Coordinates of C-alpha atoms in Angstrom, one line a residue:
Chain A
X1 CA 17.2 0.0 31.3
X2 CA 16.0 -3.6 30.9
X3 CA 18.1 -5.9 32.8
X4 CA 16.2 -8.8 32.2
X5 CA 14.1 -9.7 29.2
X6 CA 10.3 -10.8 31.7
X7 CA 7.2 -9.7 30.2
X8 CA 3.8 -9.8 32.6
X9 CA 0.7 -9.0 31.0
X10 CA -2.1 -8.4 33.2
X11 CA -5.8 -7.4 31.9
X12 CA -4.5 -6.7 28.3
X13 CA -6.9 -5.9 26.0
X14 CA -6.9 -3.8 22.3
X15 CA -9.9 -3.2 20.9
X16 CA -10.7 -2.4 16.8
X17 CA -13.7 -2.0 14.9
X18 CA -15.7 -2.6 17.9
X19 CA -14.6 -5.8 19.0
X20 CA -11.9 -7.4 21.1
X21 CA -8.6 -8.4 19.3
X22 CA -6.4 -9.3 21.9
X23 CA -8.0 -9.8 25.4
X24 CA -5.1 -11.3 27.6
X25 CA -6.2 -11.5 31.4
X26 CA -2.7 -12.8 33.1
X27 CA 0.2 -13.9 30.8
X28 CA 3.6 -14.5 32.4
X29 CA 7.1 -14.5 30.6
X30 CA 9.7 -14.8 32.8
X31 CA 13.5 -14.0 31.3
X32 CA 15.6 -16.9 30.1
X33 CA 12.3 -19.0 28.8
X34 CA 11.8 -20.1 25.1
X35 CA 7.6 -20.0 24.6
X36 CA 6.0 -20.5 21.6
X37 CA 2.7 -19.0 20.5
X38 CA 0.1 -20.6 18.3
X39 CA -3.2 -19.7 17.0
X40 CA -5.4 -20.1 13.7
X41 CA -5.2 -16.3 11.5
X42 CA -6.5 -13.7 13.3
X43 CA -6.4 -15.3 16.6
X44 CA -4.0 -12.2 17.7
X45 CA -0.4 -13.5 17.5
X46 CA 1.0 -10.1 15.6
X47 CA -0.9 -7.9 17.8
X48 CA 0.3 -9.7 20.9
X49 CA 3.7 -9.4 19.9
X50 CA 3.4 -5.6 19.0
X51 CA 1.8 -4.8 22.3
X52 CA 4.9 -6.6 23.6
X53 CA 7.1 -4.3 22.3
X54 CA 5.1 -1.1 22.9
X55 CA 4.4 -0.7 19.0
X56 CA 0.4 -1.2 19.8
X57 CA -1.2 0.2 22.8
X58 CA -3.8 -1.5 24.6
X59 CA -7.2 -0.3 25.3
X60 CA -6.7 -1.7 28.4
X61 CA -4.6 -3.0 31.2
X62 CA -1.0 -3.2 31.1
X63 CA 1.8 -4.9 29.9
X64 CA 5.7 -4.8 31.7
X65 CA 8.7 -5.4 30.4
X66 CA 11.4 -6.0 33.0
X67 CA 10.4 -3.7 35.6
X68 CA 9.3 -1.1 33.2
X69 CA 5.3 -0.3 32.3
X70 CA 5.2 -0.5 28.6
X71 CA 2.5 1.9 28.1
X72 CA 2.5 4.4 30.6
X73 CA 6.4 5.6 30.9
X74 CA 6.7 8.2 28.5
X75 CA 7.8 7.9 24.2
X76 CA 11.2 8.6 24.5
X77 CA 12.0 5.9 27.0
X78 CA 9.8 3.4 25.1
X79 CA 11.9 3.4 22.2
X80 CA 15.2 3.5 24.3
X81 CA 13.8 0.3 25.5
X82 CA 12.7 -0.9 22.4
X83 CA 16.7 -1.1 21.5
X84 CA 16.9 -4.5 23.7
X85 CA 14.6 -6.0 21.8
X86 CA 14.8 -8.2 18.8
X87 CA 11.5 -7.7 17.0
X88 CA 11.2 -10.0 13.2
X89 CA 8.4 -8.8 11.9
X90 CA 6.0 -10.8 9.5
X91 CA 5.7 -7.9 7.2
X92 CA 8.2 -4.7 7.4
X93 CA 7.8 -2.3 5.2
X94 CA 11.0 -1.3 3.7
X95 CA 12.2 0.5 0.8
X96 CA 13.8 -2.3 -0.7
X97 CA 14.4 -0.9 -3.9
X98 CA 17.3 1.5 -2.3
X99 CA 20.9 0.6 -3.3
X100 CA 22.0 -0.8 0.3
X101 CA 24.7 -3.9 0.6
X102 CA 23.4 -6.7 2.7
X103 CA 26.3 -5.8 5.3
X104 CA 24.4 -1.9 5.7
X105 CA 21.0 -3.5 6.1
X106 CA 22.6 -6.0 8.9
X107 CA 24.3 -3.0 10.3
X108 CA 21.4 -1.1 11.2
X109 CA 20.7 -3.4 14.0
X110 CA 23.8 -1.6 15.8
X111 CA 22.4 1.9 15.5
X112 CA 20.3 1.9 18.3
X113 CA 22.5 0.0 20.7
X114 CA 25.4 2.1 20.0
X115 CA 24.1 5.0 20.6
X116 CA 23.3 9.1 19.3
X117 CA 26.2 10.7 18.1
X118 CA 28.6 7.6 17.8
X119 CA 30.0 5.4 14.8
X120 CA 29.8 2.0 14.8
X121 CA 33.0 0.7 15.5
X122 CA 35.3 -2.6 14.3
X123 CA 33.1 -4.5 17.5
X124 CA 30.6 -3.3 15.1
X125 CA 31.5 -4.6 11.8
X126 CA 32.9 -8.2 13.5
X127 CA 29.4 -8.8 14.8
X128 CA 27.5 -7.8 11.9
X129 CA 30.0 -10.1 9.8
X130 CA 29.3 -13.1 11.9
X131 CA 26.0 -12.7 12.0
X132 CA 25.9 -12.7 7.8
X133 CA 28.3 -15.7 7.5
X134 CA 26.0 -17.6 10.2
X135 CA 23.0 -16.7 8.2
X136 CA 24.2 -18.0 5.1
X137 CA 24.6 -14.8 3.4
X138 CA 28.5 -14.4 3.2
X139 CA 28.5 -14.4 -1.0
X140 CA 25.6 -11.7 -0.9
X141 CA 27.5 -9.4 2.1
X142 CA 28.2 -6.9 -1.1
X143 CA 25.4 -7.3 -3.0
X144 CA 22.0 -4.7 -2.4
X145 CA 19.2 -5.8 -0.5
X146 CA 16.8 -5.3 -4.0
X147 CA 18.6 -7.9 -5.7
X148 CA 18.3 -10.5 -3.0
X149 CA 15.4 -13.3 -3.2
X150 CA 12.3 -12.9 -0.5
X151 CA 13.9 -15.6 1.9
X152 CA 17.4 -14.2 1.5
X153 CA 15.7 -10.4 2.5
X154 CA 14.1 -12.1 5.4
X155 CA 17.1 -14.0 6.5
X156 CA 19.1 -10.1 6.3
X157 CA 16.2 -8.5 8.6
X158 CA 16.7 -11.2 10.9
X159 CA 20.6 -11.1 11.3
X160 CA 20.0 -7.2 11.6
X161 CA 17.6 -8.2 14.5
X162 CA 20.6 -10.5 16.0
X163 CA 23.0 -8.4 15.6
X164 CA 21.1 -6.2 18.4
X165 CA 22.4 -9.1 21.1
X166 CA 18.3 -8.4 21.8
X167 CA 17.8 -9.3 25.7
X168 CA 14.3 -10.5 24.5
X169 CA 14.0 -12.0 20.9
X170 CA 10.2 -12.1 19.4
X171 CA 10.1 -13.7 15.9
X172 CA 6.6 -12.8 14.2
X173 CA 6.3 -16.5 11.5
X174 CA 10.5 -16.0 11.0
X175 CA 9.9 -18.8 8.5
X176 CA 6.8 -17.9 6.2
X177 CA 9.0 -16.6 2.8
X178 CA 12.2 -19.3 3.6
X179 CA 12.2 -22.6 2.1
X180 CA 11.8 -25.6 4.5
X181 CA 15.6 -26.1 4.6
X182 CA 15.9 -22.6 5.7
X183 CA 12.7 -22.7 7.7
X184 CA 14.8 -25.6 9.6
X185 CA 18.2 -23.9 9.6
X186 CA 16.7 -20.4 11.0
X187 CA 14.9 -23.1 14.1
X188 CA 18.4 -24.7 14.4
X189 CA 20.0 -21.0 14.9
X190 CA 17.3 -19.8 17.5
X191 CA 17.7 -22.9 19.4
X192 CA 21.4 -22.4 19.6
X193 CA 21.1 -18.8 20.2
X194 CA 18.3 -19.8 23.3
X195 CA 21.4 -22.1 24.7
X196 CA 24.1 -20.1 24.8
X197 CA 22.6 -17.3 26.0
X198 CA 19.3 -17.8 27.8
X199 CA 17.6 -14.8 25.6
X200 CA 13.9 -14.6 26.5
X201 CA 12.4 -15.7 23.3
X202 CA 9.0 -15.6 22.4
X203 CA 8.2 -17.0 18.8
X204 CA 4.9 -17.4 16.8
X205 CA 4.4 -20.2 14.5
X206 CA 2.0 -21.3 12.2
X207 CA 3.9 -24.7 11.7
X208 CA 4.5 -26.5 15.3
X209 CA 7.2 -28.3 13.6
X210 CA 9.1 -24.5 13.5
X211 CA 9.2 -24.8 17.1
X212 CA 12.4 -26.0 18.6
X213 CA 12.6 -29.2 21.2
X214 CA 14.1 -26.9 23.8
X215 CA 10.5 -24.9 23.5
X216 CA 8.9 -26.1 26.4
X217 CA 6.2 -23.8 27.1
X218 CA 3.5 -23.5 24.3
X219 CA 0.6 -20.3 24.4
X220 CA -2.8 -20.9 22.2
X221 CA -4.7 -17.9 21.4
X222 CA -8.1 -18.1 19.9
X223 CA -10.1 -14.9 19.1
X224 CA -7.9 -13.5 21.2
X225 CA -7.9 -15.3 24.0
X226 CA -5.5 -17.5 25.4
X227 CA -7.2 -21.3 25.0
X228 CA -4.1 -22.9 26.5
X229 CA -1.0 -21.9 27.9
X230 CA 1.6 -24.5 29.4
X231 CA 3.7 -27.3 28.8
X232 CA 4.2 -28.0 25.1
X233 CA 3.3 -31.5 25.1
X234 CA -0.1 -30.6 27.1
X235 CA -1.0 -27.7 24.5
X236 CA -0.2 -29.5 21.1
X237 CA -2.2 -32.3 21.3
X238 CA -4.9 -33.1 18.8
X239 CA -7.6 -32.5 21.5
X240 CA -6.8 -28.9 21.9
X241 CA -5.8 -28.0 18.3
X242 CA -9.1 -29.3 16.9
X243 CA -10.6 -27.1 19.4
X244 CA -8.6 -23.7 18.3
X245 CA -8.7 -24.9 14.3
X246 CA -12.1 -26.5 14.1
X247 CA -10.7 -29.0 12.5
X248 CA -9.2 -32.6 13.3
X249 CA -5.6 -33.0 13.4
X250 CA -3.3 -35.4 14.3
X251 CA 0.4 -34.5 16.2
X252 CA 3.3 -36.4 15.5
X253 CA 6.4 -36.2 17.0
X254 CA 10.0 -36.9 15.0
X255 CA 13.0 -35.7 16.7
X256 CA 11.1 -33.9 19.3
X257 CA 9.4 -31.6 16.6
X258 CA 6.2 -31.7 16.7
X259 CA 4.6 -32.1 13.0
X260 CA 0.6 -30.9 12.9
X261 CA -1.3 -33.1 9.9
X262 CA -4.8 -32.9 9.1
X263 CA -6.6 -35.2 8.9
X264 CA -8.8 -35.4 5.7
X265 CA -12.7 -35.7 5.3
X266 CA -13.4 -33.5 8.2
Chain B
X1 CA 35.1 37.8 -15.3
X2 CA 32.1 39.9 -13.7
X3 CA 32.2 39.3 -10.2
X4 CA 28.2 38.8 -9.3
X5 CA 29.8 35.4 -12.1
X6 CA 31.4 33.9 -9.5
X7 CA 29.1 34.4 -6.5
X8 CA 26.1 33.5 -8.7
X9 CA 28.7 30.1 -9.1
X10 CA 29.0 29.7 -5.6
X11 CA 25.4 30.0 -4.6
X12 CA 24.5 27.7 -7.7
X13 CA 27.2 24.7 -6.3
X14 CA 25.5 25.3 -2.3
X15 CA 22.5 25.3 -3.4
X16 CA 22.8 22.3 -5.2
X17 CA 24.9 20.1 -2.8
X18 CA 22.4 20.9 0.0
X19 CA 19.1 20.3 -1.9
X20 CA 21.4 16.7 -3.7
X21 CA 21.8 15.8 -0.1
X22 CA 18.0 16.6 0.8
X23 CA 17.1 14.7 -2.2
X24 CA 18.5 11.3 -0.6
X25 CA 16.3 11.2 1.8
X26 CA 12.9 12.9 0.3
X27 CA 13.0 10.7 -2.8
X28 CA 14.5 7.4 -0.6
X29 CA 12.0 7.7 1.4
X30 CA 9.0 7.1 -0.7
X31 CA 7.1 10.2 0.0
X32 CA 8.0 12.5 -3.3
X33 CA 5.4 14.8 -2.4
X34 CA 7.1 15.8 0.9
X35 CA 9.2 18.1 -0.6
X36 CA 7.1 19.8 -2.8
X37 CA 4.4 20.3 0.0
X38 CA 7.2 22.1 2.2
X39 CA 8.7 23.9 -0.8
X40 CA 5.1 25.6 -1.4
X41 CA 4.5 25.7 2.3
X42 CA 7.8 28.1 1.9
X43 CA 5.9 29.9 -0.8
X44 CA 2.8 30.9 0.7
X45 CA 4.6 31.7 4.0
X46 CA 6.8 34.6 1.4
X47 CA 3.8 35.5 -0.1
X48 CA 2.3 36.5 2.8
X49 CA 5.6 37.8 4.9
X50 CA 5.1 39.9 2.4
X51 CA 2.0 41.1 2.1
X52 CA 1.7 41.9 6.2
X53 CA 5.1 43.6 5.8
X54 CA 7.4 40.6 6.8
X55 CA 10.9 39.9 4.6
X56 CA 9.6 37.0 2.2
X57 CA 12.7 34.9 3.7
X58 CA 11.7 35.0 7.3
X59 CA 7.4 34.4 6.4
X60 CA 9.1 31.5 4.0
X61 CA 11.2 30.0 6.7
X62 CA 8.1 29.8 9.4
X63 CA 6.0 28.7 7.0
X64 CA 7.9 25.7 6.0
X65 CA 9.7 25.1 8.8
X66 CA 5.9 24.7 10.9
X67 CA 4.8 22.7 7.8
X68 CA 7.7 20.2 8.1
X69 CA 6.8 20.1 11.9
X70 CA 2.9 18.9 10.8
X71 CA 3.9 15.9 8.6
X72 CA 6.2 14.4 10.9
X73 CA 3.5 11.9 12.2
X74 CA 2.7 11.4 8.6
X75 CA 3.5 8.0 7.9
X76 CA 2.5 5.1 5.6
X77 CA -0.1 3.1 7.5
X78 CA -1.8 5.5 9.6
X79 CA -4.2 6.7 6.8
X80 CA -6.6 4.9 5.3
X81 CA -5.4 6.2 2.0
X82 CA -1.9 6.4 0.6
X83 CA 0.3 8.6 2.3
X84 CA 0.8 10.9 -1.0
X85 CA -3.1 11.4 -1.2
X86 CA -2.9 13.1 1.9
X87 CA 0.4 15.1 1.0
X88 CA -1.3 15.6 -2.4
X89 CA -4.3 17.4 -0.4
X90 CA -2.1 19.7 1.8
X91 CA 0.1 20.4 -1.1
X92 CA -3.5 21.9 -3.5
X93 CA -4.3 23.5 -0.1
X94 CA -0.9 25.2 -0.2
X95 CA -1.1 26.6 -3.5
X96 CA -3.8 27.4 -3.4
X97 CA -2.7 29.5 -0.4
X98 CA -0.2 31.0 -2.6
X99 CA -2.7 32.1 -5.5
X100 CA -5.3 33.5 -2.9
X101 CA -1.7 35.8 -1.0
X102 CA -1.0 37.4 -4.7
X103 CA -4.4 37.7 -5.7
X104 CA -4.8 39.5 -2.3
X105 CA -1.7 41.3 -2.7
X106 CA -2.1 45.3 -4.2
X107 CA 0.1 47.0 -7.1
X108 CA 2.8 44.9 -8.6
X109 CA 3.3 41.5 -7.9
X110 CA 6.5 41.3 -9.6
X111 CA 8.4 40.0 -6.3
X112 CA 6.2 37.4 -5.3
X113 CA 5.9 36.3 -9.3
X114 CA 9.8 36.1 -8.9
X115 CA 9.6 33.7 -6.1
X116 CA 7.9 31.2 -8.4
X117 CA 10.1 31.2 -11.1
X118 CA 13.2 32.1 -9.6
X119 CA 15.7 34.9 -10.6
X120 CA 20.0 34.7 -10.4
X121 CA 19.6 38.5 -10.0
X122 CA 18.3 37.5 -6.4
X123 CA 22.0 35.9 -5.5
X124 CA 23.4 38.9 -3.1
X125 CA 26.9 38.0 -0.5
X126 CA 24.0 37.6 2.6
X127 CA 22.2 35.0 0.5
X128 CA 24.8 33.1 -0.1
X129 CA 26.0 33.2 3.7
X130 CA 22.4 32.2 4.9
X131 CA 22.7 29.5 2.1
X132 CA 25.9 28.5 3.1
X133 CA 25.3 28.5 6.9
X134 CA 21.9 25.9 6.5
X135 CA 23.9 23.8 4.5
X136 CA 26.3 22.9 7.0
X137 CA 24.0 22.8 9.5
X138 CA 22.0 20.3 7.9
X139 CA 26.1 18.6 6.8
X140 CA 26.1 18.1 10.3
X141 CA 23.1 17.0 11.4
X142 CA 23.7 14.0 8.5
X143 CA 27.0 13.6 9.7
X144 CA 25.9 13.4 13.2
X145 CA 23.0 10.7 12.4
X146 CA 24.3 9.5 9.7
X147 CA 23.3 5.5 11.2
X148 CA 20.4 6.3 12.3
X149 CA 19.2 8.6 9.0
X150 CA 20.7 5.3 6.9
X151 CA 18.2 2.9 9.1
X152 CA 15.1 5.5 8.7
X153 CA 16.0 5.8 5.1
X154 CA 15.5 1.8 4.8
X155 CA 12.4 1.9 6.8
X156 CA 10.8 4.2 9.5
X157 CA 8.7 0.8 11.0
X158 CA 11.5 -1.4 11.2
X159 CA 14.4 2.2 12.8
X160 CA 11.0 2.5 15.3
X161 CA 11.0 -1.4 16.3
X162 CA 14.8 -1.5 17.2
X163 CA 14.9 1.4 19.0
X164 CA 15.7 4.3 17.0
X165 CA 14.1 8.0 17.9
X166 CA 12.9 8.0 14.5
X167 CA 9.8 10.5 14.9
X168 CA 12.5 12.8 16.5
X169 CA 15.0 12.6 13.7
X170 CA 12.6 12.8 11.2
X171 CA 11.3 15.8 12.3
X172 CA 14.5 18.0 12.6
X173 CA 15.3 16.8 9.4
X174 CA 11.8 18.1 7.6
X175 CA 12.6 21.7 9.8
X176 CA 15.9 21.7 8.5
X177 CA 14.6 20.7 4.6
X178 CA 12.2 23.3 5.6
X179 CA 14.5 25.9 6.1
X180 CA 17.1 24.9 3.7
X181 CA 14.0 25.2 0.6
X182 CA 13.1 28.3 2.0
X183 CA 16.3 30.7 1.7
X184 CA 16.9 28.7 -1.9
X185 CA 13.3 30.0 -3.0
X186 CA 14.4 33.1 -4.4
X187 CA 17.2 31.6 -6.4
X188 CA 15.8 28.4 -7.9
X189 CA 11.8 29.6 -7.7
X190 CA 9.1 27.7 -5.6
X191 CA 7.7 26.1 -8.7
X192 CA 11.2 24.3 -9.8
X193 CA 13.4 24.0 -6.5
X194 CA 11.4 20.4 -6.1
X195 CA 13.3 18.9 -9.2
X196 CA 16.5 20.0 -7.6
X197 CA 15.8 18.0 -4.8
X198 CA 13.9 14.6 -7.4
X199 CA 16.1 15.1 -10.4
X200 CA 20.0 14.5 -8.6
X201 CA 19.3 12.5 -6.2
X202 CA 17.3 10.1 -8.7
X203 CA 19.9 9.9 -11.1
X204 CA 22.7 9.0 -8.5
X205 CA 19.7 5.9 -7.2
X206 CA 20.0 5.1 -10.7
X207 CA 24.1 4.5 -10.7
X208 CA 24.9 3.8 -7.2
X209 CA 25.7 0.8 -5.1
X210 CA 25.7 1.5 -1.4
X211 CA 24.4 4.8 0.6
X212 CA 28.1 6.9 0.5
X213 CA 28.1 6.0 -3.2
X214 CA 24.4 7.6 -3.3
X215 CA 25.3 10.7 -0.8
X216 CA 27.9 11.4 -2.7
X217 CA 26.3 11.5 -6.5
X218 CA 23.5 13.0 -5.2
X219 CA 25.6 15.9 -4.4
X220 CA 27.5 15.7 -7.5
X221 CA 24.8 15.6 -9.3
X222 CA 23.1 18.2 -7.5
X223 CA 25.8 20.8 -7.8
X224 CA 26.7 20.0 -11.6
X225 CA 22.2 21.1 -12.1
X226 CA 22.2 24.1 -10.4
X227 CA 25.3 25.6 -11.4
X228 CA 24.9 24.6 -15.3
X229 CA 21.4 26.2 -14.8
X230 CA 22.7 29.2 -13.6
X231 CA 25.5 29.4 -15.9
X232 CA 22.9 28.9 -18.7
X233 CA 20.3 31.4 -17.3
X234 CA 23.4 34.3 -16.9
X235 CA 24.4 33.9 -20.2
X236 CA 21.3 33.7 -21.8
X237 CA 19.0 35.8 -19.5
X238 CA 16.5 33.1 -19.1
X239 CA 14.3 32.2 -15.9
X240 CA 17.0 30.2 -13.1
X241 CA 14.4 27.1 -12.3
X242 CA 13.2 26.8 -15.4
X243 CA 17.0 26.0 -16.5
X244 CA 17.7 24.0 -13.3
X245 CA 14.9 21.9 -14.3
X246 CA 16.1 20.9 -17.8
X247 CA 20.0 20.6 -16.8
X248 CA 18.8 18.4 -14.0
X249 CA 16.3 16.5 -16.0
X250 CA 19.3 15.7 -18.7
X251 CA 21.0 14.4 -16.3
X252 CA 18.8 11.9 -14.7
X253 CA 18.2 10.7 -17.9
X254 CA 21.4 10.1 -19.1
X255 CA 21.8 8.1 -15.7
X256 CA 18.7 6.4 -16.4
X257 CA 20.0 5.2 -19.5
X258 CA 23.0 4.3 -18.2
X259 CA 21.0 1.9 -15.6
X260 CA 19.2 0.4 -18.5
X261 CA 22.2 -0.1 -21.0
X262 CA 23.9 -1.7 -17.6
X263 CA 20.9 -3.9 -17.5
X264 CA 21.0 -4.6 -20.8
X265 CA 24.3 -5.9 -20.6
X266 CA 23.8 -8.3 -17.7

């Protein structure tokens, strides 16, 4: 069982089509930490994140999650983990056509965490109705997932995430199909959750402005690799994101978000 | 009334519920050739039970219930192709299996020519107990994961990120399917007992809000096929599936119909 949510990567790698995706020599998450990772497309965010939750395997060296090794404990006890674990994918597949209510989809979250053989209960139900109202979904809660909009599905997969009470969150782009005053809202609820609870929460971000002030630590992959990894005021500067973007940019900061612009003519 | 009439009812209405209930998940699931691959997997396996001197029941039942066992780590994603063009493959290889037992087989091959089409005269007190007794086992086993089957039903990625032994469940279900298409062979036929499984639980897609709403429909919908195409093929001493089919067929269309005048509407 995980009693905290730490991750330690040591000597990762994953390897496809012959070259190096991910290639992560020491990468420490300790539980109770908000970090944020960065990185142009294909610079191995997802796959970092998957291999975090045992849903990749790496070629090589090894990746723990509280005290347990990801990757060599055996199938079963992988996925019992994987039930603290609030994963938001970029992309799920889903059968979204099916006839479900919002309030089933949310549900789902609880099916793992309460267990084979046993209902959900009204402890259940009160969570997964909090979760929806929080999320802005109260006058959908009856409505089926197929006849939502792409934001409103995305905002259902991630109160069914929530409802999991996840010891370790990891949002894959949260934001990418919300609009920016749901792109905000969603950064206003992770922050909040981050507060009251002290989740570990490890978030990937195309937009730097997505990352909440109380994310202190910032990781840069490129190719891979991690370019920078520390405070967030050391690893979003211009310097540093020109270097991972190839491109010039300028950071400016309002309200303790940091907003990336680039600079034109480069 | 004759009484083989009312046994021939009651194996129609079990038949029906169980395969309505299958239906839920093989059509939900977005892999329609799943069934049809395990009902001629169930073929084959009766073809030759009985040409090496097995009961056609028992060679069915391995066959289908090993075959169920082999797709489990079918999933979308893993193949380069879509999923179905690998089902599609096994299923030709499968009948084909089929053709090359009876062409194989010596004298008359009127048994194994009934196991395509299907015959009523095939309903004895046994069959119906064997029927009856995999029905409620597979009752069970939904009632038992009901949560969890609900989550895999929505998507098998997103039960596997939070936690959910979906491989697992997923494959006691295809056994169970497996068996459950295998004892109904004789009845419904290995060529038709597929659109027992499409046709009802289709139609109750088509009219349903919410997955008890579905479940139940499905079932309905199932029992009302395979009993009015038993009651059509006793009284006019026509081929069981073939009947199925068409009763079946009716009424998805009527629920299509229904969708698209509620559409229509607003």
């Amino acid at each position: 069982m995980v009693t905290e949510g730490s991750l330690h990567l040591n000597g990762a790698r994953v390897k496809r089509g012959g070259r190096f995706i991910l290639d992560i020599d020491q990468l420490e998450i300790p539980a109770g930490t908000f970090v944020g990772i960065v990185g142009t497309n294909g610079a191995g965010k997802t796959t970092l994140l998957k291999v975090c939750c045992g849903l990749v395997r790496p070629t090589a060296g090894s990746v723990m999650l509280g005290d347990a090794h990801l990757h060599t404990i055996s199938s079963w006890r992988r996925t019992h983990l994987r039930r603290y674990i609030g994963y938001i994918p970029q992309q799920a597949e889903y059968n979204a056509e099916l006839p479900f209510t919002v309030r089933e989809v949310v549900a789902m979250g609880r099916a793992s965490i309460r267990g084979m053989l046993r209902r959900l209960n009204r402890h259940d139900y009160k969570l997964v109705d909090e979760w929806i109202e929080r999320l802005g979904l109260g006058e959908q809660v009856v409505q089926t997932f197929a006849s939502l909009s792409g934001g409103e599905q995305q905002k259902v997969i991630i109160a069914r995430a929530m409802v999991q009470q996840p010891t370790i969150l990891m949002l894959d782009e949260p934001g990418s199909s919300l609009d920016f005053n749901w792109k905000f809202e969603l950064s206003r609820i992770v922050e909040t959750l981050f507060q009251e609870t002290h989740t570990t929460v490890v978030m990937v971000s195309h937009e730097t402005n997505l990352l909440p002030p109380v994310c202190q630590r910032v990781v840069l992959l490129h190719r891979g690799r991690v370019l920078a990894d520390g405070d967030a005021d050391e690893v979003l500067n211009s310097e540093m994101l020109a270097q991972a973007y190839e491109c010039k940019v300028r950071m400016v900061e309002i309200a303790g978000r940091r907003y990336t612009v680039v600079e034109e003519g480069q | 009334m004759d009484p083989f009439f009312y046994l021939v009812i009651i194996a129609g209405a079990i038949a029906g519920a169980s395969t309505g209930l299958l239906g839920v998940y093989m059509v939900g699931m977005r892999m329609p050739l799943i069934g049809p691959c395990i009902s001629h997997a169930a073929m084959a396996g009766a073809v030759f039970g009985t040409l090496i001197g097995l009961n056609p029941t028992t060679g069915a039942v391995i066959a289908s219930v090993v075959t169920a066992a082999c797709l489990t780590p079918i999933k979308p994603g893993r193949l380069r192709l879509d999923t179905n063009v690998g089902l599609a493959i096994l299923f030709f290889l499968l009948l084909g299996l089929t053709f090359l037992g009876m062409g194989l087989m010596p004298g008359s091959r009127s048994e194994v020519l009934g196991l395509l089409w299907g015959s009523i005269l095939f309903v004895r007190t046994e069959t119906v107990f064997t029927i009856a007794g995999l029905s409620l086992l597979l009752l069970g086993f939904v009632a038992a994961f009901n949560k969890e089957l609900k989550a895999i039903l929505f998507s098998r990625s997103l039960a596997a990120m939070t936690g959910l032994h979906e491989s697992f469940l997923y494959c006691v279900f295809l056994g169970l399917s497996g068996a459950i298409l295998a004892v109904n062979l004789k009845l419904v036929g290995g060529l038709m007992i597929f659109s027992l499984i499409t046709n009802p639980a289709a139609a109750a897609y088509q009219v349903c809000t919410g997955y008890r709403a579905v479940v139940a429909f499905s079932v309905l919908f199932g029992v009302l096929s395979a009993v009015g195409g038993f009651v059509v093929s006793f009284y006019l001493n026509l081929p069981t599936g073939a009947c199925i089919v068409i009763v079946s067929t009716l009424i998805f269309a009527f629920a299509a119909a229904y969708r698209a005048f509620s559409n229509y509407r607003g």
